[in-house]
Amino acid sequence: MTNVDIPNLTAFDEAALEQAFAALAKEASDDAAALTNPAAVEAFRLQWLGRKQGRLNEVSARWLKAAPSEAKKSLGQRFNALKKHVEELLEAGAGAGSTWSDSALAAEAIDITLPGTQRLLGAEHPITRTLNEITQVFAALGYSVGGGPEVETDYYNFECMNFPPGHPARDTQDTLVIANQERRPLRDRLLLRTHTSPVQMRTMESQPPPVRIIIPGKVHRNDAQDATHSPIFHQVEGLCVDTNITFSDLKGTLDHAMKALFGSSVKTRFFPSFFPFTEPSADVQISCIFCGGKGCRKCKQSGWIELLGCGMVDPAVFAFAAQKQPAYDPRKISGFAFGMGVERIAMMKYGISEIGQFYAGDMRFLGQFA
Ligand code: PHE
């Protein structure tokens, strides 16, 4: 685009100036009205306002310089007015009713017929949800919630829980052990905790009785994966210590908790069992929630399903705690503890037959809990 079309002015009287500027203003308006796309608008801007070859630049170079001094003021004012006019044309999208702004918009508009971006709603994982449900049942009974490390020492995981070195009960809870610790004393060696019970001791060491606490967490065992076992799973531990805590308190608490979790018609029964850290110990069974106790495939026709371990805290465990908190004197206080597998409870509640579903991250499975 050349701007030789800006003629030299020969007369500088008011009438001549008026005519010359009016002609340019009209030209600018006409140009602007014909713009149909953003590229043309940019070309218009360059043509009129371009620093080197813009028409206004040319006007200033040819007219302003050649004007006799008495015409300079008027010419300057007219020049500024023209510049403003051009800028307004640009700003206003070259005027209402012109077509370029609509088509420019159309070129950049969103295609509203395309499918939108779907953002899926998040939801609690069924394990998290079950864990929270269990927590709420005990929170309502006045229990607080605690936690402890997943990488534990041999002392907390086994020794103070009354599994002395070499005790055969250790074999039932084999796990991963951190390598290259042979130079450390056995009690300090690190392993992945096999149960949440070590947090019983950590809790008692940090606070005197009375204690009512539940401890949800992840645990590890050398178990082969099958439909109902996983080498990593979750437990909720419970501990209640006070004066005069009896086995009836344990039964009443767990019977209530099972009814709260599975429905008020569920019955519980307690079978003698063994854990090094409780005496006496029991396995808790609930009446089969699938057949109501009549006997079905799920309960192997027995009408009962085993759900958790529990017992009265062994005096030997209190003796370990009393090394740091003398108030855990087994002659003065008593308590019970229990531990339940979260996956097992979730599988029962939601009718899941493969434990691996919890960890597979399959949206078709997880989406059912949204
Ligand atoms: N810690 C035991 C286990 O993992 C469960 C348990 C906890 C049993 C507390 C009794 C008391 O098997």
Coordinates of C-alpha atoms in Angstrom, one line a residue, residues 61 70 73 102 121 124-125 136 235 253 262 270 277 287 295 297 342 345 367:
A61 CA 4.8 15.1 6.6
E70 CA -0.7 31.1 10.5
K73 CA -2.8 25.8 14.4
D102 CA -19.7 -10.3 13.1
L121 CA -17.3 -36.3 39.9
E124 CA -14.6 -41.9 48.1
H125 CA -12.9 -45.2 47.4
Q136 CA -17.8 -42.9 62.9
Q235 CA -7.1 -52.6 59.6
T253 CA -19.0 -52.6 72.4
F262 CA -24.4 -54.4 59.2
F270 CA -17.3 -64.9 70.4
F277 CA -1.1 -59.5 73.2
S287 CA -24.6 -64.1 61.7
G295 CA -26.6 -71.4 55.9
R297 CA -22.4 -70.7 50.2
V342 CA -11.3 -53.2 56.4
I345 CA -15.8 -55.7 56.0
G367 CA -17.9 -45.7 39.6

